[in-house]
Amino acid sequence: MRLHNFSAGPGALPEAVLLEMKEELPVYGDLGASVLEISHRSAAYTQIEQDAKERIRRLLKIGDEWHVLFLQGGASMQFHQVPLNFRGENVSADYVVTGRWAASALKEAQRTGMARAAASSEDQNFAYIPASSAWDVDPEAAYLHITSNNTVAGTQFAEVPRVAPPIVCDASSDFLSRPIDMANHALIYAGAQKNIGPAGATVVLVHDRFLQRSNESLPVIMDYGTHAKKLHNTPPVFAVYLIGKVLAWLEAKGGLAAIEEINERKAAKLYARIDRTDFYRGTVRKDARSRMNVTFRLPSEDLEARFLSEAQDQGLLALKGHRSVGGMRASLYNACPEESVDALIAFMDDFERERG
Ligand SMILES: Cc1ncc(COP(=O)(O)O)c(C=O)c1O
């Protein structure tokens, strides 16, 4: 039986997608083999990859000026690959440090050149998003890096900031959970394993204009241009195949405006439950609350341990918060059904009635 899954990542996948995948194993179409066993240069895989890229373009309403890449190495590799490609010699890059992953991105960039924090919310354990009006942005920076959703703390940017440098965004934990104002971006990257597929592929959207800056002396595998031009080496075939299916599921649901409405509704009802009494306490500032990762605490660590263990017994999985925040984290990615949120709220009501 499938239980209610609030995993922060790899996260829940749509059940319909898993069943479709099962149908297509061990034989895909009339190929006489599964998709795991065919050449990445075969017509079948070429179609799968093109189809997934077109779905992303359709969902985001973008054209060929955006290259869509499926890379390996995780979002963590992007921490290194972005500055390597786009910073240039003696040029600095700016970072808005709103979480542990954002801090890692800055640290990696500093290993290979100049990078600085234009703003940070580390002073309050990343419980807020600093107002963009107060950022110390270097207008000459090669780019400004933001993390649109902070998976650990549970905060999210309400909108894309307007700044002079082009924006590079780590959207790992909210990619395709709502429409994106692409105009302000130069590059967006996202590990697939939270909102759009399984682990193993990182989606990179890079604007053609930005790609021109790419440095040709780079190792070939690290150069975005290599991957934008042609299929360079074996891509994460199975991950791309599943991403295509999740994207089809998303389009059938009505696309990004429709999923945003659902995600808003799921998060709003959970936050409303948290706020209804003093028993549960949200851990971040209300104006920065994430719709993807809802973090909250109970009155004591003892109660938190009981909550987790009883929740698990009731079929509510993976609610333990990150150790740096403590308490609970419910991740409500696209594929987390509304019924799971309702089940969590009902459990929270019962738990408070009995222990509050
Ligand atoms: C916002 C964010 N960025 C980066 C990462 C690192 O991703 P990966 O494990 O794919 O390298 C994560 C992982 O949880 C994340 O949440």
Short mmCIF file of C-alpha atoms and ligand atoms in Angstrom, two decimals:
data_model
loop_
_atom_site.label_atom_id
_atom_site.label_comp_id
_atom_site.label_asym_id
_atom_site.label_seq_id
_atom_site.Cartn_x
_atom_site.Cartn_y
_atom_site.Cartn_z
CA MET A 1 0.00 0.00 0.00
CA ARG A 2 1.26 3.50 -0.80
CA LEU A 3 1.32 5.73 2.28
CA HIS A 4 1.32 9.53 2.63
CA ASN A 5 4.82 10.61 1.61
CA PHE A 6 6.22 13.99 2.72
CA SER A 7 9.82 13.27 1.74
CA ALA A 8 11.99 16.32 1.09
CA GLY A 9 13.76 14.52 -1.74
CA PRO A 10 13.83 12.31 -3.59
CA GLY A 11 10.16 13.08 -3.23
CA ALA A 12 6.86 11.45 -4.08
CA LEU A 13 6.12 10.74 -7.75
CA PRO A 14 2.61 10.69 -9.22
CA GLU A 15 1.20 7.20 -8.79
CA ALA A 16 -0.15 7.25 -12.33
CA VAL A 17 3.39 7.75 -13.61
CA LEU A 18 4.73 4.85 -11.59
CA LEU A 19 1.99 2.58 -12.94
CA GLU A 20 2.66 3.67 -16.51
CA MET A 21 6.34 2.97 -16.01
CA LYS A 22 5.48 -0.48 -14.69
CA GLU A 23 3.39 -1.11 -17.82
CA GLU A 24 6.38 -0.22 -19.97
CA LEU A 25 8.70 -2.65 -18.23
CA PRO A 26 10.23 -4.95 -19.33
CA VAL A 27 9.26 -4.02 -22.91
CA TYR A 28 8.88 -0.49 -24.28
CA GLY A 29 6.47 -0.23 -27.22
CA ASP A 30 7.53 -2.55 -30.01
CA LEU A 31 11.24 -2.31 -29.25
CA GLY A 32 11.57 -5.78 -27.72
CA ALA A 33 13.61 -4.24 -24.88
CA SER A 34 13.02 -1.81 -22.06
CA VAL A 35 13.92 1.85 -22.18
CA LEU A 36 16.79 1.03 -19.82
CA GLU A 37 18.43 -1.13 -22.43
CA ILE A 38 18.43 0.90 -25.62
CA SER A 39 20.99 3.25 -27.13
CA HIS A 40 20.81 6.88 -26.12
CA ARG A 41 21.25 7.62 -29.82
CA SER A 42 18.30 5.46 -30.89
CA ALA A 43 15.24 7.05 -32.50
CA ALA A 44 13.14 5.99 -29.49
CA TYR A 45 15.30 7.79 -26.93
CA THR A 46 15.81 10.83 -29.17
CA GLN A 47 12.03 11.16 -29.28
CA ILE A 48 11.72 10.76 -25.50
CA GLU A 49 14.27 13.50 -24.86
CA GLN A 50 12.87 15.91 -27.45
CA ASP A 51 9.42 15.36 -26.09
CA ALA A 52 10.51 16.15 -22.51
CA LYS A 53 12.29 19.32 -23.66
CA GLU A 54 9.26 20.47 -25.62
CA ARG A 55 7.02 19.89 -22.63
CA ILE A 56 9.28 22.06 -20.46
CA ARG A 57 9.22 24.82 -23.12
CA ARG A 58 5.45 24.57 -23.40
CA LEU A 59 4.91 24.67 -19.63
CA LEU A 60 7.16 27.70 -19.22
CA LYS A 61 6.03 29.33 -22.47
CA ILE A 62 9.59 29.69 -23.76
CA GLY A 63 11.10 29.16 -27.18
CA ASP A 64 14.38 27.97 -28.71
CA GLU A 65 16.27 30.88 -27.16
CA TRP A 66 16.34 28.70 -24.06
CA HIS A 67 18.48 25.58 -24.18
CA VAL A 68 17.09 22.74 -22.08
CA LEU A 69 19.78 20.37 -20.81
CA PHE A 70 19.56 17.19 -18.76
CA LEU A 71 22.87 16.89 -16.93
CA GLN A 72 24.27 14.62 -14.24
CA GLY A 73 26.15 15.48 -11.06
CA GLY A 74 23.17 16.93 -9.22
CA ALA A 75 22.39 20.52 -8.38
CA SER A 76 25.64 20.43 -6.40
CA MET A 77 27.64 20.20 -9.61
CA GLN A 78 25.91 23.36 -10.80
CA PHE A 79 27.40 25.19 -7.82
CA HIS A 80 30.74 24.68 -9.58
CA GLN A 81 29.69 24.66 -13.23
CA VAL A 82 27.86 28.01 -13.15
CA PRO A 83 30.86 30.16 -12.07
CA LEU A 84 33.22 28.12 -14.24
CA ASN A 85 31.20 28.99 -17.33
CA PHE A 86 29.99 32.48 -16.68
CA ARG A 87 32.13 34.44 -14.28
CA GLY A 88 35.16 35.32 -16.39
CA GLU A 89 38.59 36.35 -15.15
CA ASN A 90 38.78 39.10 -12.54
CA VAL A 91 34.99 39.34 -12.44
CA SER A 92 33.00 38.63 -9.31
CA ALA A 93 29.60 36.99 -8.87
CA ASP A 94 26.95 37.86 -6.28
CA TYR A 95 25.03 35.38 -4.13
CA VAL A 96 21.93 35.84 -1.98
CA VAL A 97 22.47 33.43 0.89
CA THR A 98 19.05 32.31 2.07
CA GLY A 99 19.80 28.76 3.18
CA ARG A 100 22.31 26.00 3.59
CA TRP A 101 22.28 25.13 -0.10
CA ALA A 102 22.71 28.76 -1.09
CA ALA A 103 25.66 28.97 1.30
CA SER A 104 27.17 25.89 -0.36
CA ALA A 105 26.71 27.45 -3.79
CA LEU A 106 28.63 30.54 -2.66
CA LYS A 107 31.38 28.50 -1.03
CA GLU A 108 31.91 26.43 -4.17
CA ALA A 109 32.05 29.57 -6.31
CA GLN A 110 34.69 31.02 -3.98
CA ARG A 111 36.93 28.02 -4.54
CA THR A 112 37.55 29.00 -8.14
CA GLY A 113 37.36 32.80 -8.14
CA MET A 114 35.67 35.87 -6.75
CA ALA A 115 32.18 35.60 -5.30
CA ARG A 116 30.48 37.52 -2.52
CA ALA A 117 27.26 37.55 -0.52
CA ALA A 118 24.98 40.39 -1.62
CA ALA A 119 22.64 39.51 1.26
CA SER A 120 22.22 36.78 3.83
CA SER A 121 19.63 35.59 6.35
CA GLU A 122 22.08 33.38 8.23
CA ASP A 123 21.79 35.69 11.27
CA GLN A 124 18.36 34.14 11.96
CA ASN A 125 19.10 30.59 10.85
CA PHE A 126 17.69 31.43 7.40
CA ALA A 127 14.16 32.00 8.73
CA TYR A 128 13.47 34.88 6.31
CA ILE A 129 14.25 36.20 2.83
CA PRO A 130 16.11 39.54 3.02
CA ALA A 131 14.19 42.33 1.25
CA SER A 132 15.76 42.92 -2.16
CA SER A 133 15.75 46.67 -1.56
CA ALA A 134 18.40 46.10 1.13
CA TRP A 135 20.70 43.86 -0.96
CA ASP A 136 24.21 45.09 -1.64
CA VAL A 137 24.28 44.16 -5.33
CA ASP A 138 27.40 44.75 -7.40
CA PRO A 139 26.01 46.02 -10.73
CA GLU A 140 29.15 44.70 -12.45
CA ALA A 141 28.74 41.17 -11.07
CA ALA A 142 28.75 38.47 -13.74
CA TYR A 143 25.46 37.22 -12.33
CA LEU A 144 23.41 37.17 -9.14
CA HIS A 145 22.61 33.73 -7.75
CA ILE A 146 19.42 33.07 -5.80
CA THR A 147 17.80 29.92 -4.41
CA SER A 148 14.10 30.28 -5.15
CA ASN A 149 13.05 27.78 -2.49
CA ASN A 150 15.08 26.87 0.56
CA THR A 151 14.41 23.22 1.21
CA VAL A 152 15.90 23.01 4.69
CA ALA A 153 14.60 26.20 6.34
CA GLY A 154 11.27 26.21 4.47
CA THR A 155 11.37 29.65 2.86
CA GLN A 156 10.61 30.72 -0.70
CA PHE A 157 11.00 33.85 -2.80
CA ALA A 158 7.59 35.37 -3.49
CA GLU A 159 8.83 36.78 -6.82
CA VAL A 160 11.91 37.07 -8.97
CA PRO A 161 13.90 40.12 -7.82
CA ARG A 162 14.69 42.98 -10.22
CA VAL A 163 18.43 43.52 -10.16
CA ALA A 164 21.08 44.70 -12.63
CA PRO A 165 23.06 41.46 -13.06
CA PRO A 166 21.46 38.50 -14.83
CA ILE A 167 19.87 36.04 -12.41
CA VAL A 168 21.00 32.47 -11.96
CA CYS A 169 18.52 30.48 -9.93
CA ASP A 170 18.77 27.21 -8.05
CA ALA A 171 15.15 26.09 -8.34
CA SER A 172 15.78 22.53 -7.16
CA SER A 173 12.91 22.42 -4.72
CA ASP A 174 10.23 24.46 -6.48
CA PHE A 175 10.88 23.97 -10.20
CA LEU A 176 7.62 23.80 -12.18
CA SER A 177 5.53 24.18 -9.03
CA ARG A 178 4.33 27.59 -10.29
CA PRO A 179 4.85 29.79 -13.38
CA ILE A 180 8.29 31.44 -13.61
CA ASP A 181 8.96 34.97 -14.82
CA MET A 182 11.71 33.89 -17.21
CA ALA A 183 12.54 37.39 -18.43
CA ASN A 184 14.82 38.12 -15.50
CA HIS A 185 16.74 34.89 -15.68
CA ALA A 186 19.89 33.85 -17.48
CA LEU A 187 20.05 30.31 -16.14
CA ILE A 188 17.86 28.09 -13.98
CA TYR A 189 18.89 24.71 -12.64
CA ALA A 190 17.05 22.10 -10.64
CA GLY A 191 17.75 18.59 -9.45
CA ALA A 192 14.80 16.57 -10.77
CA GLN A 193 14.23 14.53 -7.64
CA LYS A 194 11.80 16.79 -5.82
CA ASN A 195 9.20 18.08 -8.25
CA ILE A 196 9.68 16.58 -11.66
CA GLY A 197 11.15 13.12 -11.56
CA PRO A 198 13.60 10.72 -9.95
CA ALA A 199 17.19 11.40 -8.87
CA GLY A 200 19.87 11.26 -11.55
CA ALA A 201 19.14 14.23 -13.77
CA THR A 202 19.54 17.96 -13.27
CA VAL A 203 17.54 20.19 -15.56
CA VAL A 204 19.45 23.26 -16.72
CA LEU A 205 17.73 26.03 -18.68
CA VAL A 206 20.25 28.41 -20.14
CA HIS A 207 19.44 31.42 -22.28
CA ASP A 208 21.27 31.49 -25.60
CA ARG A 209 22.52 35.03 -24.95
CA PHE A 210 24.17 33.92 -21.73
CA LEU A 211 25.68 30.89 -23.37
CA GLN A 212 27.75 33.13 -25.63
CA ARG A 213 29.82 34.05 -22.57
CA SER A 214 30.78 30.45 -22.06
CA ASN A 215 34.52 29.95 -21.85
CA GLU A 216 35.92 27.66 -24.55
CA SER A 217 39.00 26.68 -22.57
CA LEU A 218 36.82 24.74 -20.14
CA PRO A 219 36.94 20.98 -19.79
CA VAL A 220 34.53 19.84 -22.52
CA ILE A 221 32.17 18.06 -20.13
CA MET A 222 31.82 21.17 -17.93
CA ASP A 223 31.01 23.54 -20.80
CA TYR A 224 27.26 24.17 -21.19
CA GLY A 225 27.92 24.84 -24.86
CA THR A 226 28.98 21.22 -25.34
CA HIS A 227 25.62 19.97 -24.15
CA ALA A 228 23.59 22.68 -25.88
CA LYS A 229 25.12 21.82 -29.27
CA LYS A 230 24.52 18.09 -29.31
CA LEU A 231 24.21 14.94 -27.26
CA HIS A 232 27.79 14.73 -26.01
CA ASN A 233 27.76 11.58 -23.91
CA THR A 234 25.31 9.15 -22.35
CA PRO A 235 22.56 11.14 -20.65
CA PRO A 236 20.58 9.89 -17.61
CA VAL A 237 18.23 8.01 -19.92
CA PHE A 238 15.83 6.50 -17.41
CA ALA A 239 15.52 9.73 -15.41
CA VAL A 240 14.74 11.71 -18.58
CA TYR A 241 12.16 9.10 -19.59
CA LEU A 242 10.41 9.45 -16.21
CA ILE A 243 10.69 13.24 -16.22
CA GLY A 244 8.84 13.19 -19.56
CA LYS A 245 6.03 11.23 -17.96
CA VAL A 246 5.80 13.57 -14.94
CA LEU A 247 5.68 16.54 -17.32
CA ALA A 248 2.87 14.92 -19.30
CA TRP A 249 1.01 14.40 -16.00
CA LEU A 250 1.58 18.06 -15.17
CA GLU A 251 0.29 19.24 -18.55
CA ALA A 252 -2.79 17.04 -18.19
CA LYS A 253 -3.47 18.68 -14.83
CA GLY A 254 -3.62 22.05 -16.60
CA GLY A 255 -0.01 23.24 -16.45
CA LEU A 256 1.75 25.61 -14.09
CA ALA A 257 -1.13 27.96 -13.24
CA ALA A 258 -3.26 24.94 -12.28
CA ILE A 259 -0.55 23.25 -10.20
CA GLU A 260 0.23 26.57 -8.50
CA GLU A 261 -3.38 26.82 -7.40
CA ILE A 262 -3.29 23.31 -5.98
CA ASN A 263 0.06 23.90 -4.27
CA GLU A 264 -1.19 27.16 -2.79
CA ARG A 265 -4.27 25.44 -1.44
CA LYS A 266 -2.30 22.57 0.10
CA ALA A 267 0.18 24.90 1.82
CA ALA A 268 -2.47 27.41 2.95
CA LYS A 269 -4.52 24.78 4.74
CA LEU A 270 -1.47 23.32 6.50
CA TYR A 271 -0.24 26.75 7.61
CA ALA A 272 -3.77 27.61 8.77
CA ARG A 273 -3.73 24.47 10.93
CA ILE A 274 -0.32 25.39 12.37
CA ASP A 275 -1.50 28.92 13.18
CA ARG A 276 -4.86 27.91 14.65
CA THR A 277 -3.45 27.27 18.16
CA ASP A 278 -0.15 27.78 19.99
CA PHE A 279 0.60 24.07 20.07
CA TYR A 280 2.28 24.06 16.65
CA ARG A 281 4.70 26.83 15.73
CA GLY A 282 5.93 27.68 12.24
CA THR A 283 9.71 28.14 12.18
CA VAL A 284 10.00 30.89 9.54
CA ARG A 285 8.69 34.39 9.08
CA LYS A 286 5.18 34.33 7.63
CA ASP A 287 6.03 36.46 4.60
CA ALA A 288 8.74 33.98 3.59
CA ARG A 289 6.83 30.73 4.05
CA SER A 290 7.48 28.07 1.43
CA ARG A 291 4.63 26.29 -0.32
CA MET A 292 6.92 23.34 -0.86
CA ASN A 293 8.55 22.66 2.52
CA VAL A 294 6.43 23.48 5.56
CA THR A 295 8.53 23.56 8.73
CA PHE A 296 7.06 23.59 12.23
CA ARG A 297 7.82 22.67 15.81
CA LEU A 298 5.92 21.37 18.81
CA PRO A 299 6.22 22.57 22.43
CA SER A 300 8.99 20.08 23.35
CA GLU A 301 11.45 17.68 21.73
CA ASP A 302 9.79 14.84 23.58
CA LEU A 303 6.44 15.66 21.97
CA GLU A 304 8.16 15.99 18.59
CA ALA A 305 9.61 12.49 18.92
CA ARG A 306 6.16 11.11 19.80
CA PHE A 307 4.55 13.02 16.95
CA LEU A 308 6.97 11.52 14.46
CA SER A 309 6.61 7.99 15.69
CA GLU A 310 2.80 8.12 15.88
CA ALA A 311 2.61 9.81 12.48
CA GLN A 312 4.70 6.99 11.02
CA ASP A 313 2.32 4.44 12.58
CA GLN A 314 -0.59 6.25 10.92
CA GLY A 315 1.09 6.05 7.50
CA LEU A 316 2.46 9.60 7.39
CA LEU A 317 6.05 9.26 6.20
CA ALA A 318 9.21 11.37 6.29
CA LEU A 319 8.07 14.29 8.44
CA LYS A 320 11.30 14.73 10.38
CA GLY A 321 12.79 18.18 9.94
CA HIS A 322 16.41 18.82 9.04
CA ARG A 323 18.67 18.66 12.12
CA SER A 324 19.63 22.34 11.70
CA VAL A 325 15.99 23.38 12.22
CA GLY A 326 14.60 20.48 14.28
CA GLY A 327 10.91 19.64 14.53
CA MET A 328 8.93 18.74 11.42
CA ARG A 329 9.16 19.36 7.73
CA ALA A 330 6.28 18.39 5.47
CA SER A 331 7.31 18.57 1.82
CA LEU A 332 4.31 19.23 -0.39
CA TYR A 333 5.83 18.91 -3.85
CA ASN A 334 3.63 18.68 -6.96
CA ALA A 335 3.02 14.95 -6.61
CA CYS A 336 2.00 15.10 -2.94
CA PRO A 337 -1.79 14.69 -3.19
CA GLU A 338 -4.15 17.04 -1.36
CA GLU A 339 -5.55 14.01 0.49
CA SER A 340 -2.13 13.52 2.10
CA VAL A 341 -2.24 17.08 3.43
CA ASP A 342 -5.76 16.48 4.74
CA ALA A 343 -4.59 13.29 6.45
CA LEU A 344 -1.69 15.17 8.06
CA ILE A 345 -4.01 17.92 9.32
CA ALA A 346 -6.44 15.38 10.78
CA PHE A 347 -3.53 13.68 12.54
CA MET A 348 -2.28 17.04 13.88
CA ASP A 349 -5.76 17.76 15.27
CA ASP A 350 -5.93 14.37 16.99
CA PHE A 351 -2.41 14.65 18.37
CA GLU A 352 -3.06 18.07 19.83
CA ARG A 353 -6.35 16.91 21.35
CA GLU A 354 -4.60 14.02 23.08
CA ARG A 355 -1.30 15.65 24.05
CA GLY A 356 -1.91 19.36 23.95
C1 LIG B 1 17.78 23.96 -3.00
C2 LIG B 1 18.74 22.81 -3.19
N1 LIG B 1 19.86 23.00 -3.91
C3 LIG B 1 20.75 22.01 -4.10
C4 LIG B 1 20.55 20.76 -3.58
C5 LIG B 1 21.58 19.68 -3.82
O1 LIG B 1 21.06 18.83 -4.78
P1 LIG B 1 21.82 17.52 -5.26
O2 LIG B 1 21.71 16.54 -4.15
O3 LIG B 1 21.05 17.13 -6.49
O4 LIG B 1 23.23 17.88 -5.57
C6 LIG B 1 19.39 20.50 -2.84
C7 LIG B 1 19.14 19.16 -2.27
O5 LIG B 1 18.27 18.92 -1.48
C8 LIG B 1 18.47 21.56 -2.64
O6 LIG B 1 17.36 21.36 -1.92
#
